[in-house]
Tab-separated table of C-alpha atoms in Angstrom:
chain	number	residue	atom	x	y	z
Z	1	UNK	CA	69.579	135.151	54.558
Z	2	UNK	CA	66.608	133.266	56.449
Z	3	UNK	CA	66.166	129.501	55.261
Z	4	UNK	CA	63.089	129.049	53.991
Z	5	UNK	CA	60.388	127.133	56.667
Z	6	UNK	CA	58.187	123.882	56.805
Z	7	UNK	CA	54.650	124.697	57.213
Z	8	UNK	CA	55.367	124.190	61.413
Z	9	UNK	CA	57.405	127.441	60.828
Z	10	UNK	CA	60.342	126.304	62.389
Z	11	UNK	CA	62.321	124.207	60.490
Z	12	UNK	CA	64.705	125.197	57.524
Z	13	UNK	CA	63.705	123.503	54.720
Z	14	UNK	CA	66.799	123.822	52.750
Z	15	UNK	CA	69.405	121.244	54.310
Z	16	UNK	CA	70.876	119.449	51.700
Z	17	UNK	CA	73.602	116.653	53.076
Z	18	UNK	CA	76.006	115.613	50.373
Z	19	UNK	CA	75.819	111.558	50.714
Z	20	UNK	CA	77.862	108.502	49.633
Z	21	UNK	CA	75.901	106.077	47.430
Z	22	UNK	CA	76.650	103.105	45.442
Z	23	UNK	CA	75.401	101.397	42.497
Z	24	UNK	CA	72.623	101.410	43.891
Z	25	UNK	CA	71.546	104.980	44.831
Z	26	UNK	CA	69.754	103.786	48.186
Z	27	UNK	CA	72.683	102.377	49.508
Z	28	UNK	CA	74.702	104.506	51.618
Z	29	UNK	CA	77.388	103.175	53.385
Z	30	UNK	CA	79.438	106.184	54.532
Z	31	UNK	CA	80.093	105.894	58.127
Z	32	UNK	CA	81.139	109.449	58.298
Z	33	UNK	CA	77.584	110.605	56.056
Z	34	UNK	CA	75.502	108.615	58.640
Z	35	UNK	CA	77.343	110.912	61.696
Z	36	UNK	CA	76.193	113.588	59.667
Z	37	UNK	CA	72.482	111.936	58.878
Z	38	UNK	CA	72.176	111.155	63.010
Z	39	UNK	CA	73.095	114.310	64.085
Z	40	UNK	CA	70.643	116.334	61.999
Z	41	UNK	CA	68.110	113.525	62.556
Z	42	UNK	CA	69.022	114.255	66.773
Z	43	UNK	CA	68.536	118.149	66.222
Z	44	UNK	CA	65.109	117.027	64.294
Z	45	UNK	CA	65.365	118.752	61.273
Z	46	UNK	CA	64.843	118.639	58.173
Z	47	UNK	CA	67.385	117.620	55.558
Z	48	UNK	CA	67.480	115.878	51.989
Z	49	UNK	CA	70.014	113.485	50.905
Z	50	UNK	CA	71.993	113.935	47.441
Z	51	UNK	CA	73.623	111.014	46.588
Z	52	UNK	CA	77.307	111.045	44.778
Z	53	UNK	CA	79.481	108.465	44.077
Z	54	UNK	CA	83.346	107.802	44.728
Z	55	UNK	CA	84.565	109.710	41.200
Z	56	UNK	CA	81.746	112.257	39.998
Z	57	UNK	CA	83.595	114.429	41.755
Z	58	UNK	CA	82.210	117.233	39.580
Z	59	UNK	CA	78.224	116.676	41.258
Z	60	UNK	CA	80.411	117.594	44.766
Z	61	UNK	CA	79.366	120.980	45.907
Z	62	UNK	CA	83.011	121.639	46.335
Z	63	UNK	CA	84.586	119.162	43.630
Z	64	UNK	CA	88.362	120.273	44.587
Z	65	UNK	CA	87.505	119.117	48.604
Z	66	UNK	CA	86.284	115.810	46.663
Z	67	UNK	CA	84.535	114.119	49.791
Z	68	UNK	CA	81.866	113.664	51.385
Z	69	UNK	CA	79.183	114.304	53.893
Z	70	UNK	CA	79.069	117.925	53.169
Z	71	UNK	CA	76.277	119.556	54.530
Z	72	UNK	CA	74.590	123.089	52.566
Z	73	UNK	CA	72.080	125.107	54.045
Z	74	UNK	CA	71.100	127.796	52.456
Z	75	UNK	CA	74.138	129.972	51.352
Z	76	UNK	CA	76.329	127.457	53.709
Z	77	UNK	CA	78.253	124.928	53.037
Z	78	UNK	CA	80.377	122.652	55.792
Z	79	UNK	CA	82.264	120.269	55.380
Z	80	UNK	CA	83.560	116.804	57.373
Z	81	UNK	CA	81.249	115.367	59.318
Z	82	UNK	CA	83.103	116.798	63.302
Z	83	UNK	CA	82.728	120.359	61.034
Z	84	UNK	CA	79.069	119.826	60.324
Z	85	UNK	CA	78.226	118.465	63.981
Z	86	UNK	CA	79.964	121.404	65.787
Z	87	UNK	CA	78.288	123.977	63.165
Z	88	UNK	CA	74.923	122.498	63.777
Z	89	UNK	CA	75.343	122.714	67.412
Z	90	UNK	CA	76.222	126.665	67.173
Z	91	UNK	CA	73.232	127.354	64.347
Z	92	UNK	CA	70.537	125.164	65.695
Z	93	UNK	CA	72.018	125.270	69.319
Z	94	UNK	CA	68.533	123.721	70.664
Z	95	UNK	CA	69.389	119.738	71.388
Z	96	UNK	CA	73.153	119.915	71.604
Z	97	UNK	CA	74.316	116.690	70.779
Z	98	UNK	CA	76.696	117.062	73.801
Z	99	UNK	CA	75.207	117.608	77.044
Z	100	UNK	CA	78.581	118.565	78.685
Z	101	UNK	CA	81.915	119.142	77.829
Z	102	UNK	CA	83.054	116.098	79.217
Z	103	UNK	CA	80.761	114.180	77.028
Z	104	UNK	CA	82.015	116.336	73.906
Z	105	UNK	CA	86.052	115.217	75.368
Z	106	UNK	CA	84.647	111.378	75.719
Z	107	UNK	CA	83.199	111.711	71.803
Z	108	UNK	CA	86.648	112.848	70.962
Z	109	UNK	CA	87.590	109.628	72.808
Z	110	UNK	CA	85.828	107.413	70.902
Z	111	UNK	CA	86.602	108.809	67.581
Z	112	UNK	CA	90.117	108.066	68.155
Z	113	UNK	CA	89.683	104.554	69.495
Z	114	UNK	CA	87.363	103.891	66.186
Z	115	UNK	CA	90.034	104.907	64.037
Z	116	UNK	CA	92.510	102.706	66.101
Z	117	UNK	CA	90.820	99.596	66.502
Z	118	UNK	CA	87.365	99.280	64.935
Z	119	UNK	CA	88.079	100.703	61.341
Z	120	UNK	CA	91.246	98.925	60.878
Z	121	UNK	CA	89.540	95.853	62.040
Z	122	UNK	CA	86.774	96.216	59.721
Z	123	UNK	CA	87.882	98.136	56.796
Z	124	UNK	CA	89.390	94.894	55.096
Z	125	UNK	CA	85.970	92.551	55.470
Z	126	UNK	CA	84.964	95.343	53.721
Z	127	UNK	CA	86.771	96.968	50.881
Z	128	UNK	CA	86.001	94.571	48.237
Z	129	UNK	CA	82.263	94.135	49.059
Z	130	UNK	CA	82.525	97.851	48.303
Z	131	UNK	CA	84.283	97.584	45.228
Z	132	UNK	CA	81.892	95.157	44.029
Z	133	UNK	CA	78.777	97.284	45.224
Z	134	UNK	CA	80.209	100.451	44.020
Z	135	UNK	CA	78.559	102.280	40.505
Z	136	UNK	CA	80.653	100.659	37.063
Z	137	UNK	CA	82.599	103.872	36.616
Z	138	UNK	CA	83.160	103.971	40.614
Z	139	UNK	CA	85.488	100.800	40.954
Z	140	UNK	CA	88.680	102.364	38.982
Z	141	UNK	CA	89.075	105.417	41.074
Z	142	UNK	CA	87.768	103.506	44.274
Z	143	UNK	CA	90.613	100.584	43.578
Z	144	UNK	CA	93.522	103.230	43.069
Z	145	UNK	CA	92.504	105.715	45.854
Z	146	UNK	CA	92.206	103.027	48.370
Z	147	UNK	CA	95.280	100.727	47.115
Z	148	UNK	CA	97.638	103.784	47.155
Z	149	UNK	CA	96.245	104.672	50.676
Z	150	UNK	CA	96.741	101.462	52.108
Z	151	UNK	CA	99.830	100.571	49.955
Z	152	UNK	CA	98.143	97.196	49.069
Z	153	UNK	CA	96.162	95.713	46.745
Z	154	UNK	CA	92.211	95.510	47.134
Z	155	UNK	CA	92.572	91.535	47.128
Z	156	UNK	CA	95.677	91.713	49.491
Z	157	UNK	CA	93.894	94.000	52.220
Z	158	UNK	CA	90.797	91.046	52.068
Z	159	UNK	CA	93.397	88.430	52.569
Z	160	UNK	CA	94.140	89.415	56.261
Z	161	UNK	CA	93.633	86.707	58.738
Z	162	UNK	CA	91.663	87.467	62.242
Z	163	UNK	CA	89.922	90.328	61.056
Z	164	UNK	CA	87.018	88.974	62.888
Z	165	UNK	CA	88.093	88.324	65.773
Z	166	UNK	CA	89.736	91.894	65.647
Z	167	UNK	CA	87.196	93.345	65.509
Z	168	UNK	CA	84.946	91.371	67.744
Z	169	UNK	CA	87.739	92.245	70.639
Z	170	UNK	CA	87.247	96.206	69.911
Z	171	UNK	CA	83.554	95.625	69.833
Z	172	UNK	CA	83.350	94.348	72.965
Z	173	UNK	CA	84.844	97.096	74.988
Z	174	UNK	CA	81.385	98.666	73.896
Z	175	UNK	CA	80.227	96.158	76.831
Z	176	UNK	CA	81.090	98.114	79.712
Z	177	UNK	CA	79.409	101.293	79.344
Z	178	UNK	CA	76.036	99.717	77.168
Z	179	UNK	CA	75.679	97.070	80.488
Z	180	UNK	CA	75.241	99.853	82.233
Z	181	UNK	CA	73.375	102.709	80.297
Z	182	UNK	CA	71.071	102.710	77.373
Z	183	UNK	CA	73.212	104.529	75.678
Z	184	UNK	CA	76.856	105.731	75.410
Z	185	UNK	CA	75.282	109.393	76.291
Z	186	UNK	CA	73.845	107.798	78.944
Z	187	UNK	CA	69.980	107.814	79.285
Z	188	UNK	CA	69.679	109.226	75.612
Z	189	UNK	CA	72.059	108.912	72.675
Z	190	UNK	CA	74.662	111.988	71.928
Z	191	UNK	CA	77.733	112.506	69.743
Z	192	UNK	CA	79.333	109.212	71.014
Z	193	UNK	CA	76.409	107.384	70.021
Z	194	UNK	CA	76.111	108.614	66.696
Z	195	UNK	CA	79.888	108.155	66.034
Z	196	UNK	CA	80.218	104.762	66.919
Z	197	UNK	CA	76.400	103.862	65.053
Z	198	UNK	CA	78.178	105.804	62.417
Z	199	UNK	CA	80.883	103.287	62.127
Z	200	UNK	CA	78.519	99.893	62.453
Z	201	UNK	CA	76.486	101.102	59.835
Z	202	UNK	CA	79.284	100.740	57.177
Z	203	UNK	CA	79.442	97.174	57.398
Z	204	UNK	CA	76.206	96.845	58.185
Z	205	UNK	CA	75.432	98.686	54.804
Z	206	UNK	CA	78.136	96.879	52.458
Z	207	UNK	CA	76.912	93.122	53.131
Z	208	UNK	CA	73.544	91.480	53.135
Z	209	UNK	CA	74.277	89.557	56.258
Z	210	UNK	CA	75.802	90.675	59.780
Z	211	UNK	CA	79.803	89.701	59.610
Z	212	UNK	CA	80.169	89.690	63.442
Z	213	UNK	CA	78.410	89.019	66.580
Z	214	UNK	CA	78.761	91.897	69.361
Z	215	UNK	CA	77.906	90.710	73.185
Z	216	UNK	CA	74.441	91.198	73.953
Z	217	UNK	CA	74.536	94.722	75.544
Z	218	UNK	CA	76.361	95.758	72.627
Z	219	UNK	CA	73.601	94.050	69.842
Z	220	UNK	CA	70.620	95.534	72.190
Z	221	UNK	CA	71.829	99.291	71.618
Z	222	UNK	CA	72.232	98.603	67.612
Z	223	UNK	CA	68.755	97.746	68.038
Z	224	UNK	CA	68.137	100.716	69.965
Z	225	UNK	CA	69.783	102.747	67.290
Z	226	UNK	CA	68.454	101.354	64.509
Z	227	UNK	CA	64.674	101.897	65.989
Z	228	UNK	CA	65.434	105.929	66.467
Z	229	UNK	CA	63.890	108.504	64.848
Z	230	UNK	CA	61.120	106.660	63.135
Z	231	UNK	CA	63.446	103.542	62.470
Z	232	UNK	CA	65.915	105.898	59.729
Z	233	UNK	CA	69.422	103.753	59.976
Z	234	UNK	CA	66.765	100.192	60.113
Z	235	UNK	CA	64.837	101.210	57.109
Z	236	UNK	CA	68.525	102.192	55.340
Z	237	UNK	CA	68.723	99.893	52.191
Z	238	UNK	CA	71.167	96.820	52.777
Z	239	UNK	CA	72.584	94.878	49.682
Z	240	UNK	CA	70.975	91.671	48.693
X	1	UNK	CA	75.821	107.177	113.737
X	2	UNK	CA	77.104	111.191	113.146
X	3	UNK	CA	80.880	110.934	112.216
X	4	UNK	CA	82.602	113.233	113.833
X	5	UNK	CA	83.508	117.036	112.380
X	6	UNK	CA	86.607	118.547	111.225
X	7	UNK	CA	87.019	121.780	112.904
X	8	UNK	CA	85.243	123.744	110.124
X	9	UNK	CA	82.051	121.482	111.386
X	10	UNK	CA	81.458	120.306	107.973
X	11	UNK	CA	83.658	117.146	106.976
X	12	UNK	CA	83.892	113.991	108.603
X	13	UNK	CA	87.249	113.177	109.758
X	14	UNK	CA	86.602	109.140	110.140
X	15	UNK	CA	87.376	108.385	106.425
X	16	UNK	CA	90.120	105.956	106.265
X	17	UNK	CA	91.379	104.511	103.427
X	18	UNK	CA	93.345	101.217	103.267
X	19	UNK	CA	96.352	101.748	101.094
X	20	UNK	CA	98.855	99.420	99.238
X	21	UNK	CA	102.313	100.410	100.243
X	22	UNK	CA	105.633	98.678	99.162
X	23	UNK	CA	108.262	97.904	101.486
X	24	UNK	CA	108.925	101.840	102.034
X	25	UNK	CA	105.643	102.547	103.505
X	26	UNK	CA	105.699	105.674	101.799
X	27	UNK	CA	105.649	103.961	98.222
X	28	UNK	CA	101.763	103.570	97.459
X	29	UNK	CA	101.811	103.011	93.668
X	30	UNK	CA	98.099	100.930	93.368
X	31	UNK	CA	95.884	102.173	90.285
X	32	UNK	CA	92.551	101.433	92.166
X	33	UNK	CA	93.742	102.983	95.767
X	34	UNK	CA	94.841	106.600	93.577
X	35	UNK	CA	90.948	106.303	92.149
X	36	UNK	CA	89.727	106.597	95.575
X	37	UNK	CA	92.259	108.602	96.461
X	38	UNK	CA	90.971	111.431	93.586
X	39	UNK	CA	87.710	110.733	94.249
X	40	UNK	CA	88.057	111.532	98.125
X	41	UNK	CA	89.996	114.544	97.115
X	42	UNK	CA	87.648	115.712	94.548
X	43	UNK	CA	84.841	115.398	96.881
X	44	UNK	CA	87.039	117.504	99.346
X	45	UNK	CA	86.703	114.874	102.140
X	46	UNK	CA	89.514	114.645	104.827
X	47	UNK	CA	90.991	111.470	105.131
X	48	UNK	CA	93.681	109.352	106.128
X	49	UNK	CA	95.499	106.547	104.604
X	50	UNK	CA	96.512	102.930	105.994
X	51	UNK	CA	99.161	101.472	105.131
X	52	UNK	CA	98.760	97.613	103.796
X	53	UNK	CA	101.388	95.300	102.320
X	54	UNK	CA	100.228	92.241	99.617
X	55	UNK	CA	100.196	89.715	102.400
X	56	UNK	CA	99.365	90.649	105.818
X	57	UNK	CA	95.500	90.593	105.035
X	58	UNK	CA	94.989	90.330	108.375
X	59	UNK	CA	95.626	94.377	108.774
X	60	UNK	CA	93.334	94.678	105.756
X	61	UNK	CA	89.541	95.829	107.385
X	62	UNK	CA	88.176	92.524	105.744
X	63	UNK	CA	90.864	89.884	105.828
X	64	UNK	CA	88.489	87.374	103.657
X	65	UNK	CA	87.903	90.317	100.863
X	66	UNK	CA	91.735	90.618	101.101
X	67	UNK	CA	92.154	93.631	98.519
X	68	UNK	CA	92.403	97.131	98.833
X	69	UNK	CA	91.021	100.159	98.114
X	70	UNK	CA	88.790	99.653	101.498
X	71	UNK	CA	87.368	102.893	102.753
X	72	UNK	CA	85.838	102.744	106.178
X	73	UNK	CA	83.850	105.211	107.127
X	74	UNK	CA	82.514	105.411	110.299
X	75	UNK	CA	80.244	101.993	110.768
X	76	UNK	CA	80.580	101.433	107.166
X	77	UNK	CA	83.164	99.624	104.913
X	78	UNK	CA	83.227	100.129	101.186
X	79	UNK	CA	85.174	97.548	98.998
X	80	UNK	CA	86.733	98.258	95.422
X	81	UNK	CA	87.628	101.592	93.912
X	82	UNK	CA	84.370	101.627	91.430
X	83	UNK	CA	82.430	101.060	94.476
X	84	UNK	CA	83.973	103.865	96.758
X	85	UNK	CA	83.445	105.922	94.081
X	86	UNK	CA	79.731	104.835	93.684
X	87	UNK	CA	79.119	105.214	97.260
X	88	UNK	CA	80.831	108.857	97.818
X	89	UNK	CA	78.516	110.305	94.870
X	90	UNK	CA	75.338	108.582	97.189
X	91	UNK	CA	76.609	109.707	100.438
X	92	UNK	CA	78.468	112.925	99.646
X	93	UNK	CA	76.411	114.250	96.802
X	94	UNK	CA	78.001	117.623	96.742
X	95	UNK	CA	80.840	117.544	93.830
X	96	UNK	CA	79.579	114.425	91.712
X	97	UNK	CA	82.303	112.840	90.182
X	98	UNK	CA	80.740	112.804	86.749
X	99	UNK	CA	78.242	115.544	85.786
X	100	UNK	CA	75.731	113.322	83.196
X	101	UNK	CA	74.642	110.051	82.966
X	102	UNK	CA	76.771	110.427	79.774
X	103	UNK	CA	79.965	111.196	81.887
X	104	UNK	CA	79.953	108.399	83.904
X	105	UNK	CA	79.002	105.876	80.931
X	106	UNK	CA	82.259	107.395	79.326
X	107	UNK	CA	84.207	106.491	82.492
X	108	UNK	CA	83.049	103.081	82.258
X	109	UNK	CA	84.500	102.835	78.922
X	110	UNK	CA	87.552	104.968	79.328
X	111	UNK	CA	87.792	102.065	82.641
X	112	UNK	CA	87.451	99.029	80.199
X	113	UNK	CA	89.919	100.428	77.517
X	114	UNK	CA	92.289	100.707	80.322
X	115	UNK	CA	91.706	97.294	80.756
X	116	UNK	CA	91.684	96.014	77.043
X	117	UNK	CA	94.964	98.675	75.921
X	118	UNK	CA	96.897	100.352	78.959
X	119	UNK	CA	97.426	97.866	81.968
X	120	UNK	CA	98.227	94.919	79.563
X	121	UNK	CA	100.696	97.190	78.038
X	122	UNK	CA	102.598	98.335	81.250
X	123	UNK	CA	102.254	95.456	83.415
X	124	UNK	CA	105.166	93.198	82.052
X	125	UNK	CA	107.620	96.529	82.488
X	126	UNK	CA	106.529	96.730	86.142
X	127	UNK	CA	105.881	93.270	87.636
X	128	UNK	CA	109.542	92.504	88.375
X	129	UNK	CA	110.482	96.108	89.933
X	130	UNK	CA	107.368	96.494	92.078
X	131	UNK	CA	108.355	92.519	93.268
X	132	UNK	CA	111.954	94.138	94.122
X	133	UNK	CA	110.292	97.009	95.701
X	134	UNK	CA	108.063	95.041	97.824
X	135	UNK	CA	108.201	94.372	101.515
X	136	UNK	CA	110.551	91.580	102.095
X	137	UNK	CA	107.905	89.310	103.643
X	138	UNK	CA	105.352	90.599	100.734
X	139	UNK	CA	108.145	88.934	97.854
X	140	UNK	CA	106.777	85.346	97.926
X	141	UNK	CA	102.893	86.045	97.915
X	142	UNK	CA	103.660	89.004	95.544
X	143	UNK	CA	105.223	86.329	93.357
X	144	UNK	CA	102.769	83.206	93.531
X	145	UNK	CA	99.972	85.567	92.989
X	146	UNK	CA	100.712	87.258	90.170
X	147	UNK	CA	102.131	83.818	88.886
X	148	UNK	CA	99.078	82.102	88.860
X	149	UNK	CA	97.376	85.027	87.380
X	150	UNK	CA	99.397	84.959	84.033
X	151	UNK	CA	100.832	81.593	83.992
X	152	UNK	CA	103.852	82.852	83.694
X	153	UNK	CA	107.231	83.586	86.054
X	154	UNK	CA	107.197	87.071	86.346
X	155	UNK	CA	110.802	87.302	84.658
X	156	UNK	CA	109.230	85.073	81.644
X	157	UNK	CA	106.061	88.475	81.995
X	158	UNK	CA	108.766	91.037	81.949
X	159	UNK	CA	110.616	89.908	79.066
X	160	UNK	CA	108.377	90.205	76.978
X	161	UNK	CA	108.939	92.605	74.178
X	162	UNK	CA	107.514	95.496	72.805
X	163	UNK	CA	105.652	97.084	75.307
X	164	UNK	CA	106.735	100.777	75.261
X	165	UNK	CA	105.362	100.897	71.933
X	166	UNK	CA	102.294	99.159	72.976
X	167	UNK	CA	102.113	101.532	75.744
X	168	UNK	CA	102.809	104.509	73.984
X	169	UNK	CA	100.488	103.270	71.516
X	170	UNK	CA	97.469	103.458	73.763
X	171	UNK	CA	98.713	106.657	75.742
X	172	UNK	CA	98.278	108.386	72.216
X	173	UNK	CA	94.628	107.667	71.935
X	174	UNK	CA	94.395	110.319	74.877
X	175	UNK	CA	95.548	112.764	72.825
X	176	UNK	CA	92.254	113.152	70.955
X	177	UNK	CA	90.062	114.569	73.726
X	178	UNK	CA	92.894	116.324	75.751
X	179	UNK	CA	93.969	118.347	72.122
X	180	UNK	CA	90.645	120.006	73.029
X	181	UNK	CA	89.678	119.956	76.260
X	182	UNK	CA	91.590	120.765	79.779
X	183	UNK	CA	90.218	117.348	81.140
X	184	UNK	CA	88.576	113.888	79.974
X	185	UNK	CA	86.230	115.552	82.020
X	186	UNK	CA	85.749	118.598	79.698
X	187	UNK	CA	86.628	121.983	81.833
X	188	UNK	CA	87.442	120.178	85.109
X	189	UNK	CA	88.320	116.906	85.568
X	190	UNK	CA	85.927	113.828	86.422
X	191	UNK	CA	85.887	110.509	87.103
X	192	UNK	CA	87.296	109.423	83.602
X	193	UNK	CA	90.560	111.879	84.771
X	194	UNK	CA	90.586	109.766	88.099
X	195	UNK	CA	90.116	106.576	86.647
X	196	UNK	CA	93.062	107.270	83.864
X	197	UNK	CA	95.326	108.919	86.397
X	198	UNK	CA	95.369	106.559	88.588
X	199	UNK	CA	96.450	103.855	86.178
X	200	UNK	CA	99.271	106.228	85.117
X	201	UNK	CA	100.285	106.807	88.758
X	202	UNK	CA	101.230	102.807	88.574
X	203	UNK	CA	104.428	103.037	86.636
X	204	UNK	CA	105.230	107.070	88.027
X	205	UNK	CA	105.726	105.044	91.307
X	206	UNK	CA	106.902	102.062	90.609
X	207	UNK	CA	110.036	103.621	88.761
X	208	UNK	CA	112.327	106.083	89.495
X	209	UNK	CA	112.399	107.636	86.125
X	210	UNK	CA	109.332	107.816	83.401
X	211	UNK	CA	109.196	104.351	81.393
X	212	UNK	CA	107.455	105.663	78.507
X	213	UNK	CA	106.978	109.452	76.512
X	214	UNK	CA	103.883	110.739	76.288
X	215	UNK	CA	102.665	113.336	73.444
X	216	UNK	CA	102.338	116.578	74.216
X	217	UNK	CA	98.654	117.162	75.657
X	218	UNK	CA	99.161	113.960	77.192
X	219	UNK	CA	101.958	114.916	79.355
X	220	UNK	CA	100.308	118.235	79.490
X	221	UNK	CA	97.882	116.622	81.296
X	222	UNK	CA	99.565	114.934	83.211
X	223	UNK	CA	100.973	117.851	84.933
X	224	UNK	CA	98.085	119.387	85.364
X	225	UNK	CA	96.745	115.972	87.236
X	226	UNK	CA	100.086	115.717	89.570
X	227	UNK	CA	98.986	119.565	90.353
X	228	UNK	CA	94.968	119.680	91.511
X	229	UNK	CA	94.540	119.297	94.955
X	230	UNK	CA	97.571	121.182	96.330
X	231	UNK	CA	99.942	118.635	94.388
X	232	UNK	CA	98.478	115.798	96.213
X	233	UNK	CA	99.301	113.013	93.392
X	234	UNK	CA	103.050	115.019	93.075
X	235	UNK	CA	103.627	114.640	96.392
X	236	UNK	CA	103.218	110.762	96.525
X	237	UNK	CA	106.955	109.203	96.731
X	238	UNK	CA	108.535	107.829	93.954
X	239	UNK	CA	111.674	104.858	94.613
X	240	UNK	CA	114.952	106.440	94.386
């Protein structure tokens, strides 16, 4: 089946990406939904957002996979947000968002060192924001899913001393290559860029003030990233 | 100045490179010299190797720099492994040791998480048997040195505990790209390989035995790395 085009003829029209929202609809936290957001926003098409929440599990397009971003186009539907950035780069193969494979092996990279030492840095500054930002029939399945995955309570996890300073260390490593590129793809942003973006847009997203300072090569890319693509991640709704 | 040919008329034979070498001058475990050392061999240069213990800087091609990598080629003298490997790409452009902008900002952070995760991690199991293995007159400026580097004895550095998990802890980030890909540099391997290599050719010969386990595409890699370049890196002596 052929998507249906914008009037420019080229774009599909019917990408639909499957997006984690809170109490308030606008706000989108999902660090995996932005990769997914970026990466269509990189390949410059057209997409539509369809907000869920943690539990209406039923409004998933696939309510037994129960998570989210999951991206349909058309008779298509992918899910995880490495699945929809590797299917976008073999159906829309025009503006891979890896110029090389050595730059896909280095996004690899820094998706494991996220997962190692920014999320678990992060995640408990976080997790009851969230719970307090999350929709009124949200917060029950949100408290049980994420106590029984971290084997702690909600207010236990916030208790943890140094988080801060956690993850202001991991942040920093972001120095080295950001002193000397614009970006971690280099002269423009690719998968890397995106991932780690991605990942500072969650707390950017679940609190109404920055909760760390990053060295200044490191705060002059979020910039950069939050100015792409008409300003998209900058004009994303923060809570008051 | 022309440097002078090899016999196929196409390489220059003057490239020397200053080495570190423990008391048996065959033992060359430093990190930064095996980064040159790929990068000279990637760029399919002939060269030799010097010989240099810790302390007789006046051997070393610039006794007031008094570190190695050095590489000297010709009229010129290049200081520090990052710059070798800066200067080979201008002056040898065939071969580039990274193949994007995006490549080489990955080796900068690949370089920094080294920094932050590896060397930290395998420096306290090392400092006292590279101090044995070092040249008798070497022992007392090997010791004062890296003394007043950590502020600490370096029996107080190596009992500290914990490290092989620490160590094995940030090997296992690797695992991520090289589940997918041949090389941190995708296909072939780049300067991220180099860089990463060379820190793991620290411990392979300061020990006679491996001081840590890898995971499987880790050590897979690993192999492959002791392999390019006619087993170059194999080769290298290990202590008995």
């Amino acid at each position: 089946m052929t998507p249906p085009t914008s009037p420019d003829g080229n774009r599909p029209m019917s990408l639909k990406l499957y997006d984690l929202a809170l109490a308030d609809r606008d706000i989108r936290p999902s660090p995996f939904c932005w990769i997914a957001k970026f990466a269509l926003l990189h390949k410059g098409l057209d997409f539509e957002t369809v907000p869920v929440g943690f539990s209406n599990k039923q409004d998933y397009p696939d309510p037994e996979y129960g998570r989210v971003p999951v991206l349909v186009d058309g008779d298509e539907m992918v899910k995880d947000s490495a699945a929809i950035a590797a299917w976008l780069d073999k159906t829309y193969p025009e503006k891979p968002l890896t110029a090389t494979p050595g730059e896909a092996a280095a996004a690899e990279f820094y998706k494991a060192w996220l997962f190692a030492a920014f999320f678990p840095a992060v995640m408990p500054m976080l997790v009851t924001r969230i719970h307090a930002l999350a929709k009124k029939e949200d917060k029950p399945y949100f408290r049980q899913s994420r106590e029984e995955r971290f084997g702690k309570t909600l207010e236990d996890l916030a208790a943890a001393k140094g988080q801060k300073e956690k993850l202001e260390k991991a942040v920093e490593l972001l120095s080295a290559p950001l002193s000397r590129f614009s970006y971690l793809g280099g002269d423009a942003p690719n998968l890397s860029d995106y991932l780690v973006m991605g990942a500072f847009m969650w707390p950017r997203l679940s609190t109404a003030k920055d909760i760390y300072t990053a060295p200044e090569p490191v705060a002059a890319w979020t910039e950069r990233m939050l100015d792409l693509y008409d300003g998209y991640a900058r004009k994303a709704k923060r809570p008051s």
